């Protein structure tokens, strides 16, 4: 089977250039490095001061060409206290059970900081491409995931620079032998470095195709000729300097726009008269809670994770519905995560970071009381997010949920819907009740004035994020009994279906 | 062998009282609960507003007496968005390799918040005491660790309340049977609950002794009679209300003061003339780096963790020394953690939290550029910590390091020492060098004015925290070559000793 994807001429040319093993005279290098170091520090401190974006530098390339040395040099040239080396080996058991990008999210540097990523999110793509017969469908999927991730980063104040260290086959072999011949440097040679020469063509092709598939103006690949230490350092330093100085330059047009659902869910189509008497409710509650308790204790659930997101108007009864769910759960198994104002650590990172950090392991349950949909609800309505930001968020959120689901999570999203009249009634009731009056704040009255804007935002949200894999459940919640049973029922049916397949 | 530790009469009396299975008439309960709920919410919102302390509620007691129900009730009575249920089961493989308290540190609620802890740091103590023949030495050790931990919490803005749910043997057996007889509630019964009756005496004794050993005015145990649902709820709610309303009340006098070292290390005893020529330095550097590289790649290192803390005057060369260490390390194996101003998430938690969150797993290395000693250095000198706080910190730090070392970590602490003249010279050099001028800030000049105060603080620190298990290495650093080799050498010798035993 012939290759489906060929390297672009530009990439080939850059790699060919690096394979001529160019060098830089020492004298010249010294001068350039002196200027470069000063400028790198200047640019780094300017970035720290502005603190409007982070920089991630992906370090990749042929093994045994001095990538590690270059990382050390960058740490030496820049103020190392604001540079973190984020190096990833094969995932351990705990990491392996999480979505592939989880560990990169966990290590995300704050605005103003620089992260040097070694063993990056390209790991799987490189490995697949280095196979004798790559699975081109998988290649396509992995490349697409990477493009989405880097799009998201550059749209969320994280600049991405990718360095490919390269040299000729003979140059690489010579370099490794020179290191080996000195007992004080031999430890720098990894077993993999010795095998490069034999597999050079395949590794080169893998790199060339990967670069072709993932090069972008906003997240560029730069090929670093690595045969000569000085030239390698100067080229890498130059690329980093350029990235530090650049303004974050997001890709303005998403490759494919998110298509709204053809028959969108809408809040005005719900039957708000749906209700249930207390005498019907109580036995049903016990039954559904019993089924839920059995489902999450089933041995097949141990390999799944359950993620629940609760949204809805103020006073729609989210807290009460959540308590009816948690009642049936072992407290060791679930975590309830209330989402309110972000902390400064959260504000310094891409919007979705604060949700990635709370993802449950398999066999566990995360219950979000308000969720990542805040971006397209409160942040849209209150103007905390720009129109460009919240419009993009539909796509980012769908991609986020897709990653969770592909990793075996079951995701349920509930909108608890009440009418404007019912809300008013509940606000008044809360003000009268001695232990509910605390639940009502000036914010609630302020939000109520924006009722229509929230309804519009919610309807748009359903249209853009109600997907086959991750549907919205709109729950008529004027009657609390009805709403609670409905929520429990949807969760149980999804869980039982997942367990019985 | 007879029991060494007997329950105190107070504890016995409280447990006897609970075993009479008292109850509360429904009517009375309803009234008390209505008042209690309002007061709990009031107290909770007051605590949130002040945000000067967190509350941890330890939930323990005989199995199958309704602890879970009580947790649910507290979540219902209080605003659940500010209550986190922190429930811990048997530790998984990743948790098991960290110090025992690590997971409780990781889950620490922020100031203003309430955490309900289920499966707490008492787990091991209860288990040991429930053995037929407890190991009394181990009991003593575990109880001491708990007291130290709770002392630390109460001194660091975390109030601790501990609830022991209790009832008679017959009452417990009857309660479990009643739940089992209804298919909708049977799932609430755990296998352990069924065994309580048989082992009641032993479980009671374990609880009684644990309570005796760990009751303290600042971290009290409250016995909750649990036979009657209403009475149980009211008693638990009352205890929580009292704790929410209380001012943090730290134990003023540590049980045993930390004794300073008899022959303390002092900065004025160092030989600041120690030096090394470049021609001596370079081959030594390569040799020690080679030995370091081999040591951390040794299979025996996989079960250890290496924790390095670097302190010293400004411009003493910490960064340069750290880079000579990391040069020999695989970037996947280490993390460099620069310590500067805490984030708001860190400020909301006990001082040591920000170091616990960066502890390395076995086989990994954490390098702290400035460390937990900031409490007794910059925070003392600049007045960020009160005298009571930094004086207590010696003990807290020793306890922290002891836990790391007992868990298999190798801890090395370096003070890079330069003279006042050398520092002035370096400040001037930095101002002149185009790529070092960034490293000098007004802060550095301000700190320099406090030179003597820092020397006093450092000397006190050595006296109180230089221990046999975790000694300080004072490194004469006027000559950078000498200092870097000295640091590498101390690390390598400790590592090699640990590997060869």
PDB file of N, CA, C and O in Angstrom, chain B residues 397-450:
ATOM      1  N   UNK B 397       8.109  22.124  60.089  1.00  0.00           N
ATOM      2  CA  UNK B 397       9.021  21.756  59.005  1.00  0.00           C
ATOM      3  C   UNK B 397       9.743  20.452  59.324  1.00  0.00           C
ATOM      4  O   UNK B 397       9.872  19.572  58.470  1.00  0.00           O
ATOM      5  N   UNK B 398      10.198  20.315  60.565  1.00  0.00           N
ATOM      6  CA  UNK B 398      10.871  19.062  60.929  1.00  0.00           C
ATOM      7  C   UNK B 398       9.928  17.876  60.763  1.00  0.00           C
ATOM      8  O   UNK B 398      10.314  16.815  60.262  1.00  0.00           O
ATOM      9  N   UNK B 399       8.686  18.077  61.178  1.00  0.00           N
ATOM     10  CA  UNK B 399       7.692  17.011  61.054  1.00  0.00           C
ATOM     11  C   UNK B 399       7.435  16.690  59.574  1.00  0.00           C
ATOM     12  O   UNK B 399       7.332  15.530  59.181  1.00  0.00           O
ATOM     13  N   UNK B 400       7.348  17.727  58.759  1.00  0.00           N
ATOM     14  CA  UNK B 400       7.144  17.567  57.310  1.00  0.00           C
ATOM     15  C   UNK B 400       8.274  16.736  56.709  1.00  0.00           C
ATOM     16  O   UNK B 400       8.050  15.731  56.028  1.00  0.00           O
ATOM     17  N   UNK B 401       9.499  17.113  57.002  1.00  0.00           N
ATOM     18  CA  UNK B 401      10.642  16.392  56.427  1.00  0.00           C
ATOM     19  C   UNK B 401      10.710  14.960  56.949  1.00  0.00           C
ATOM     20  O   UNK B 401      11.052  14.030  56.215  1.00  0.00           O
ATOM     21  N   UNK B 402      10.355  14.781  58.224  1.00  0.00           N
ATOM     22  CA  UNK B 402      10.353  13.431  58.781  1.00  0.00           C
ATOM     23  C   UNK B 402       9.390  12.534  58.003  1.00  0.00           C
ATOM     24  O   UNK B 402       9.707  11.387  57.685  1.00  0.00           O
ATOM     25  N   UNK B 403       8.235  13.069  57.671  1.00  0.00           N
ATOM     26  CA  UNK B 403       7.263  12.271  56.913  1.00  0.00           C
ATOM     27  C   UNK B 403       7.793  11.911  55.527  1.00  0.00           C
ATOM     28  O   UNK B 403       7.580  10.806  55.037  1.00  0.00           O
ATOM     29  N   UNK B 404       8.484  12.859  54.896  1.00  0.00           N
ATOM     30  CA  UNK B 404       9.051  12.580  53.577  1.00  0.00           C
ATOM     31  C   UNK B 404      10.094  11.476  53.679  1.00  0.00           C
ATOM     32  O   UNK B 404      10.110  10.532  52.889  1.00  0.00           O
ATOM     33  N   UNK B 405      10.958  11.595  54.676  1.00  0.00           N
ATOM     34  CA  UNK B 405      12.076  10.664  54.807  1.00  0.00           C
ATOM     35  C   UNK B 405      11.564   9.281  55.199  1.00  0.00           C
ATOM     36  O   UNK B 405      12.011   8.271  54.678  1.00  0.00           O
ATOM     37  N   UNK B 406      10.585   9.237  56.112  1.00  0.00           N
ATOM     38  CA  UNK B 406      10.025   7.941  56.501  1.00  0.00           C
ATOM     39  C   UNK B 406       9.378   7.243  55.314  1.00  0.00           C
ATOM     40  O   UNK B 406       9.260   6.033  55.286  1.00  0.00           O
ATOM     41  N   UNK B 407       8.951   8.037  54.341  1.00  0.00           N
ATOM     42  CA  UNK B 407       8.328   7.448  53.158  1.00  0.00           C
ATOM     43  C   UNK B 407       9.366   7.076  52.095  1.00  0.00           C
ATOM     44  O   UNK B 407       9.014   6.676  50.993  1.00  0.00           O
ATOM     45  N   UNK B 408      10.655   7.208  52.417  1.00  0.00           N
ATOM     46  CA  UNK B 408      11.693   6.768  51.481  1.00  0.00           C
ATOM     47  C   UNK B 408      12.336   7.877  50.677  1.00  0.00           C
ATOM     48  O   UNK B 408      13.162   7.603  49.798  1.00  0.00           O
ATOM     49  N   UNK B 409      11.976   9.122  50.943  1.00  0.00           N
ATOM     50  CA  UNK B 409      12.606  10.216  50.195  1.00  0.00           C
ATOM     51  C   UNK B 409      13.980  10.538  50.783  1.00  0.00           C
ATOM     52  O   UNK B 409      14.223  10.344  51.967  1.00  0.00           O
ATOM     53  N   UNK B 410      14.856  11.005  49.912  1.00  0.00           N
ATOM     54  CA  UNK B 410      16.150  11.517  50.343  1.00  0.00           C
ATOM     55  C   UNK B 410      16.048  13.034  50.248  1.00  0.00           C
ATOM     56  O   UNK B 410      15.737  13.570  49.187  1.00  0.00           O
ATOM     57  N   UNK B 411      16.268  13.704  51.374  1.00  0.00           N
ATOM     58  CA  UNK B 411      16.097  15.161  51.412  1.00  0.00           C
ATOM     59  C   UNK B 411      17.456  15.813  51.639  1.00  0.00           C
ATOM     60  O   UNK B 411      18.152  15.464  52.599  1.00  0.00           O
ATOM     61  N   UNK B 412      17.854  16.708  50.772  1.00  0.00           N
ATOM     62  CA  UNK B 412      19.088  17.477  50.978  1.00  0.00           C
ATOM     63  C   UNK B 412      18.763  18.955  50.948  1.00  0.00           C
ATOM     64  O   UNK B 412      18.034  19.427  50.072  1.00  0.00           O
ATOM     65  N   UNK B 413      19.336  19.660  51.926  1.00  0.00           N
ATOM     66  CA  UNK B 413      19.063  21.092  52.033  1.00  0.00           C
ATOM     67  C   UNK B 413      20.378  21.851  51.934  1.00  0.00           C
ATOM     68  O   UNK B 413      21.309  21.573  52.702  1.00  0.00           O
ATOM     69  N   UNK B 414      20.460  22.759  51.006  1.00  0.00           N
ATOM     70  CA  UNK B 414      21.697  23.508  50.793  1.00  0.00           C
ATOM     71  C   UNK B 414      21.502  24.976  51.113  1.00  0.00           C
ATOM     72  O   UNK B 414      20.523  25.592  50.670  1.00  0.00           O
ATOM     73  N   UNK B 415      22.451  25.531  51.840  1.00  0.00           N
ATOM     74  CA  UNK B 415      22.526  26.980  51.969  1.00  0.00           C
ATOM     75  C   UNK B 415      23.789  27.423  51.244  1.00  0.00           C
ATOM     76  O   UNK B 415      24.893  27.057  51.637  1.00  0.00           O
ATOM     77  N   UNK B 416      23.625  28.171  50.176  1.00  0.00           N
ATOM     78  CA  UNK B 416      24.777  28.715  49.470  1.00  0.00           C
ATOM     79  C   UNK B 416      25.135  30.052  50.110  1.00  0.00           C
ATOM     80  O   UNK B 416      24.335  30.987  50.079  1.00  0.00           O
ATOM     81  N   UNK B 417      26.320  30.085  50.690  1.00  0.00           N
ATOM     82  CA  UNK B 417      26.701  31.228  51.529  1.00  0.00           C
ATOM     83  C   UNK B 417      27.757  32.079  50.840  1.00  0.00           C
ATOM     84  O   UNK B 417      28.793  31.574  50.418  1.00  0.00           O
ATOM     85  N   UNK B 418      27.464  33.366  50.719  1.00  0.00           N
ATOM     86  CA  UNK B 418      28.486  34.297  50.231  1.00  0.00           C
ATOM     87  C   UNK B 418      28.665  35.404  51.263  1.00  0.00           C
ATOM     88  O   UNK B 418      27.819  35.587  52.155  1.00  0.00           O
ATOM     89  N   UNK B 419      29.767  36.134  51.149  1.00  0.00           N
ATOM     90  CA  UNK B 419      29.992  37.257  52.065  1.00  0.00           C
ATOM     91  C   UNK B 419      29.281  38.489  51.524  1.00  0.00           C
ATOM     92  O   UNK B 419      28.916  38.560  50.347  1.00  0.00           O
ATOM     93  N   UNK B 420      29.132  39.462  52.406  1.00  0.00           N
ATOM     94  CA  UNK B 420      28.429  40.679  52.026  1.00  0.00           C
ATOM     95  C   UNK B 420      29.173  41.407  50.900  1.00  0.00           C
ATOM     96  O   UNK B 420      28.556  41.972  49.990  1.00  0.00           O
ATOM     97  N   UNK B 421      30.488  41.357  50.947  1.00  0.00           N
ATOM     98  CA  UNK B 421      31.307  42.024  49.922  1.00  0.00           C
ATOM     99  C   UNK B 421      31.112  41.331  48.578  1.00  0.00           C
ATOM    100  O   UNK B 421      30.982  41.967  47.531  1.00  0.00           O
ATOM    101  N   UNK B 422      31.135  39.998  48.623  1.00  0.00           N
ATOM    102  CA  UNK B 422      30.974  39.244  47.380  1.00  0.00           C
ATOM    103  C   UNK B 422      29.605  39.553  46.762  1.00  0.00           C
ATOM    104  O   UNK B 422      29.474  39.700  45.541  1.00  0.00           O
ATOM    105  N   UNK B 423      28.585  39.661  47.604  1.00  0.00           N
ATOM    106  CA  UNK B 423      27.266  39.957  47.056  1.00  0.00           C
ATOM    107  C   UNK B 423      27.259  41.316  46.352  1.00  0.00           C
ATOM    108  O   UNK B 423      26.741  41.440  45.238  1.00  0.00           O
ATOM    109  N   UNK B 424      27.896  42.307  46.983  1.00  0.00           N
ATOM    110  CA  UNK B 424      27.940  43.641  46.377  1.00  0.00           C
ATOM    111  C   UNK B 424      28.613  43.568  45.007  1.00  0.00           C
ATOM    112  O   UNK B 424      28.116  44.131  44.018  1.00  0.00           O
ATOM    113  N   UNK B 425      29.733  42.850  44.978  1.00  0.00           N
ATOM    114  CA  UNK B 425      30.471  42.675  43.721  1.00  0.00           C
ATOM    115  C   UNK B 425      29.551  42.056  42.656  1.00  0.00           C
ATOM    116  O   UNK B 425      29.500  42.514  41.514  1.00  0.00           O
ATOM    117  N   UNK B 426      28.821  41.039  43.043  1.00  0.00           N
ATOM    118  CA  UNK B 426      27.954  40.348  42.068  1.00  0.00           C
ATOM    119  C   UNK B 426      26.800  41.241  41.608  1.00  0.00           C
ATOM    120  O   UNK B 426      26.409  41.214  40.448  1.00  0.00           O
ATOM    121  N   UNK B 427      26.253  42.012  42.544  1.00  0.00           N
ATOM    122  CA  UNK B 427      25.188  42.943  42.143  1.00  0.00           C
ATOM    123  C   UNK B 427      25.728  43.904  41.089  1.00  0.00           C
ATOM    124  O   UNK B 427      25.080  44.149  40.062  1.00  0.00           O
ATOM    125  N   UNK B 428      26.929  44.442  41.331  1.00  0.00           N
ATOM    126  CA  UNK B 428      27.508  45.388  40.373  1.00  0.00           C
ATOM    127  C   UNK B 428      27.781  44.695  39.037  1.00  0.00           C
ATOM    128  O   UNK B 428      27.489  45.237  37.974  1.00  0.00           O
ATOM    129  N   UNK B 429      28.317  43.477  39.106  1.00  0.00           N
ATOM    130  CA  UNK B 429      28.590  42.724  37.860  1.00  0.00           C
ATOM    131  C   UNK B 429      27.302  42.505  37.077  1.00  0.00           C
ATOM    132  O   UNK B 429      27.261  42.619  35.861  1.00  0.00           O
ATOM    133  N   UNK B 430      26.243  42.160  37.826  1.00  0.00           N
ATOM    134  CA  UNK B 430      24.970  41.888  37.156  1.00  0.00           C
ATOM    135  C   UNK B 430      24.456  43.137  36.458  1.00  0.00           C
ATOM    136  O   UNK B 430      23.916  43.051  35.349  1.00  0.00           O
ATOM    137  N   UNK B 431      24.611  44.263  37.126  1.00  0.00           N
ATOM    138  CA  UNK B 431      24.117  45.496  36.512  1.00  0.00           C
ATOM    139  C   UNK B 431      24.871  45.817  35.237  1.00  0.00           C
ATOM    140  O   UNK B 431      24.319  46.399  34.311  1.00  0.00           O
ATOM    141  N   UNK B 432      26.145  45.385  35.190  1.00  0.00           N
ATOM    142  CA  UNK B 432      26.944  45.696  34.006  1.00  0.00           C
ATOM    143  C   UNK B 432      26.693  44.700  32.863  1.00  0.00           C
ATOM    144  O   UNK B 432      26.781  45.063  31.704  1.00  0.00           O
ATOM    145  N   UNK B 433      26.423  43.450  33.206  1.00  0.00           N
ATOM    146  CA  UNK B 433      26.290  42.433  32.159  1.00  0.00           C
ATOM    147  C   UNK B 433      24.940  42.566  31.444  1.00  0.00           C
ATOM    148  O   UNK B 433      23.897  42.639  32.095  1.00  0.00           O
ATOM    149  N   UNK B 434      24.971  42.619  30.106  1.00  0.00           N
ATOM    150  CA  UNK B 434      23.699  42.807  29.400  1.00  0.00           C
ATOM    151  C   UNK B 434      22.693  41.694  29.676  1.00  0.00           C
ATOM    152  O   UNK B 434      21.497  41.924  29.678  1.00  0.00           O
ATOM    153  N   UNK B 435      23.157  40.479  29.898  1.00  0.00           N
ATOM    154  CA  UNK B 435      22.139  39.452  30.139  1.00  0.00           C
ATOM    155  C   UNK B 435      22.048  39.029  31.601  1.00  0.00           C
ATOM    156  O   UNK B 435      21.469  38.019  31.932  1.00  0.00           O
ATOM    157  N   UNK B 436      22.625  39.829  32.492  1.00  0.00           N
ATOM    158  CA  UNK B 436      22.401  39.550  33.915  1.00  0.00           C
ATOM    159  C   UNK B 436      21.688  40.711  34.606  1.00  0.00           C
ATOM    160  O   UNK B 436      21.211  40.570  35.722  1.00  0.00           O
ATOM    161  N   UNK B 437      21.633  41.839  33.896  1.00  0.00           N
ATOM    162  CA  UNK B 437      21.055  43.014  34.541  1.00  0.00           C
ATOM    163  C   UNK B 437      19.591  42.789  34.917  1.00  0.00           C
ATOM    164  O   UNK B 437      19.073  43.374  35.857  1.00  0.00           O
ATOM    165  N   UNK B 438      18.952  41.851  34.206  1.00  0.00           N
ATOM    166  CA  UNK B 438      17.543  41.536  34.498  1.00  0.00           C
ATOM    167  C   UNK B 438      17.390  40.829  35.830  1.00  0.00           C
ATOM    168  O   UNK B 438      16.316  40.796  36.399  1.00  0.00           O
ATOM    169  N   UNK B 439      18.499  40.195  36.258  1.00  0.00           N
ATOM    170  CA  UNK B 439      18.400  39.382  37.465  1.00  0.00           C
ATOM    171  C   UNK B 439      18.459  40.230  38.722  1.00  0.00           C
ATOM    172  O   UNK B 439      18.324  39.732  39.824  1.00  0.00           O
ATOM    173  N   UNK B 440      18.727  41.518  38.565  1.00  0.00           N
ATOM    174  CA  UNK B 440      18.862  42.356  39.752  1.00  0.00           C
ATOM    175  C   UNK B 440      17.693  43.336  39.822  1.00  0.00           C
ATOM    176  O   UNK B 440      17.364  44.011  38.853  1.00  0.00           O
ATOM    177  N   UNK B 441      17.016  43.320  40.943  1.00  0.00           N
ATOM    178  CA  UNK B 441      15.804  44.127  41.092  1.00  0.00           C
ATOM    179  C   UNK B 441      15.919  44.980  42.350  1.00  0.00           C
ATOM    180  O   UNK B 441      16.786  44.728  43.199  1.00  0.00           O
ATOM    181  N   UNK B 442      15.051  45.966  42.490  1.00  0.00           N
ATOM    182  CA  UNK B 442      15.062  46.772  43.726  1.00  0.00           C
ATOM    183  C   UNK B 442      14.932  45.895  44.975  1.00  0.00           C
ATOM    184  O   UNK B 442      15.517  46.194  46.011  1.00  0.00           O
ATOM    185  N   UNK B 443      14.177  44.787  44.855  1.00  0.00           N
ATOM    186  CA  UNK B 443      14.041  43.855  45.981  1.00  0.00           C
ATOM    187  C   UNK B 443      15.390  43.383  46.491  1.00  0.00           C
ATOM    188  O   UNK B 443      15.596  43.217  47.698  1.00  0.00           O
ATOM    189  N   UNK B 444      16.287  43.098  45.552  1.00  0.00           N
ATOM    190  CA  UNK B 444      17.592  42.580  45.952  1.00  0.00           C
ATOM    191  C   UNK B 444      18.340  43.592  46.814  1.00  0.00           C
ATOM    192  O   UNK B 444      18.957  43.242  47.815  1.00  0.00           O
ATOM    193  N   UNK B 445      18.282  44.868  46.397  1.00  0.00           N
ATOM    194  CA  UNK B 445      18.959  45.907  47.176  1.00  0.00           C
ATOM    195  C   UNK B 445      18.275  46.091  48.526  1.00  0.00           C
ATOM    196  O   UNK B 445      18.931  46.318  49.547  1.00  0.00           O
ATOM    197  N   UNK B 446      16.966  45.960  48.541  1.00  0.00           N
ATOM    198  CA  UNK B 446      16.229  46.097  49.798  1.00  0.00           C
ATOM    199  C   UNK B 446      16.589  44.956  50.763  1.00  0.00           C
ATOM    200  O   UNK B 446      16.856  45.179  51.942  1.00  0.00           O
ATOM    201  N   UNK B 447      16.615  43.729  50.221  1.00  0.00           N
ATOM    202  CA  UNK B 447      16.990  42.590  51.054  1.00  0.00           C
ATOM    203  C   UNK B 447      18.401  42.758  51.616  1.00  0.00           C
ATOM    204  O   UNK B 447      18.693  42.348  52.736  1.00  0.00           O
ATOM    205  N   UNK B 448      19.263  43.330  50.796  1.00  0.00           N
ATOM    206  CA  UNK B 448      20.660  43.476  51.209  1.00  0.00           C
ATOM    207  C   UNK B 448      20.786  44.345  52.463  1.00  0.00           C
ATOM    208  O   UNK B 448      21.637  44.095  53.318  1.00  0.00           O
ATOM    209  N   UNK B 449      19.904  45.310  52.580  1.00  0.00           N
ATOM    210  CA  UNK B 449      19.925  46.164  53.775  1.00  0.00           C
ATOM    211  C   UNK B 449      19.604  45.364  55.030  1.00  0.00           C
ATOM    212  O   UNK B 449      19.928  45.761  56.132  1.00  0.00           O
ATOM    213  N   UNK B 450      18.902  44.239  54.832  1.00  0.00           N
ATOM    214  CA  UNK B 450      18.514  43.398  55.971  1.00  0.00           C
ATOM    215  C   UNK B 450      19.503  42.255  56.164  1.00  0.00           C
ATOM    216  O   UNK B 450      19.162  41.219  56.726  1.00  0.00           O
TER     217      UNK B 450
END
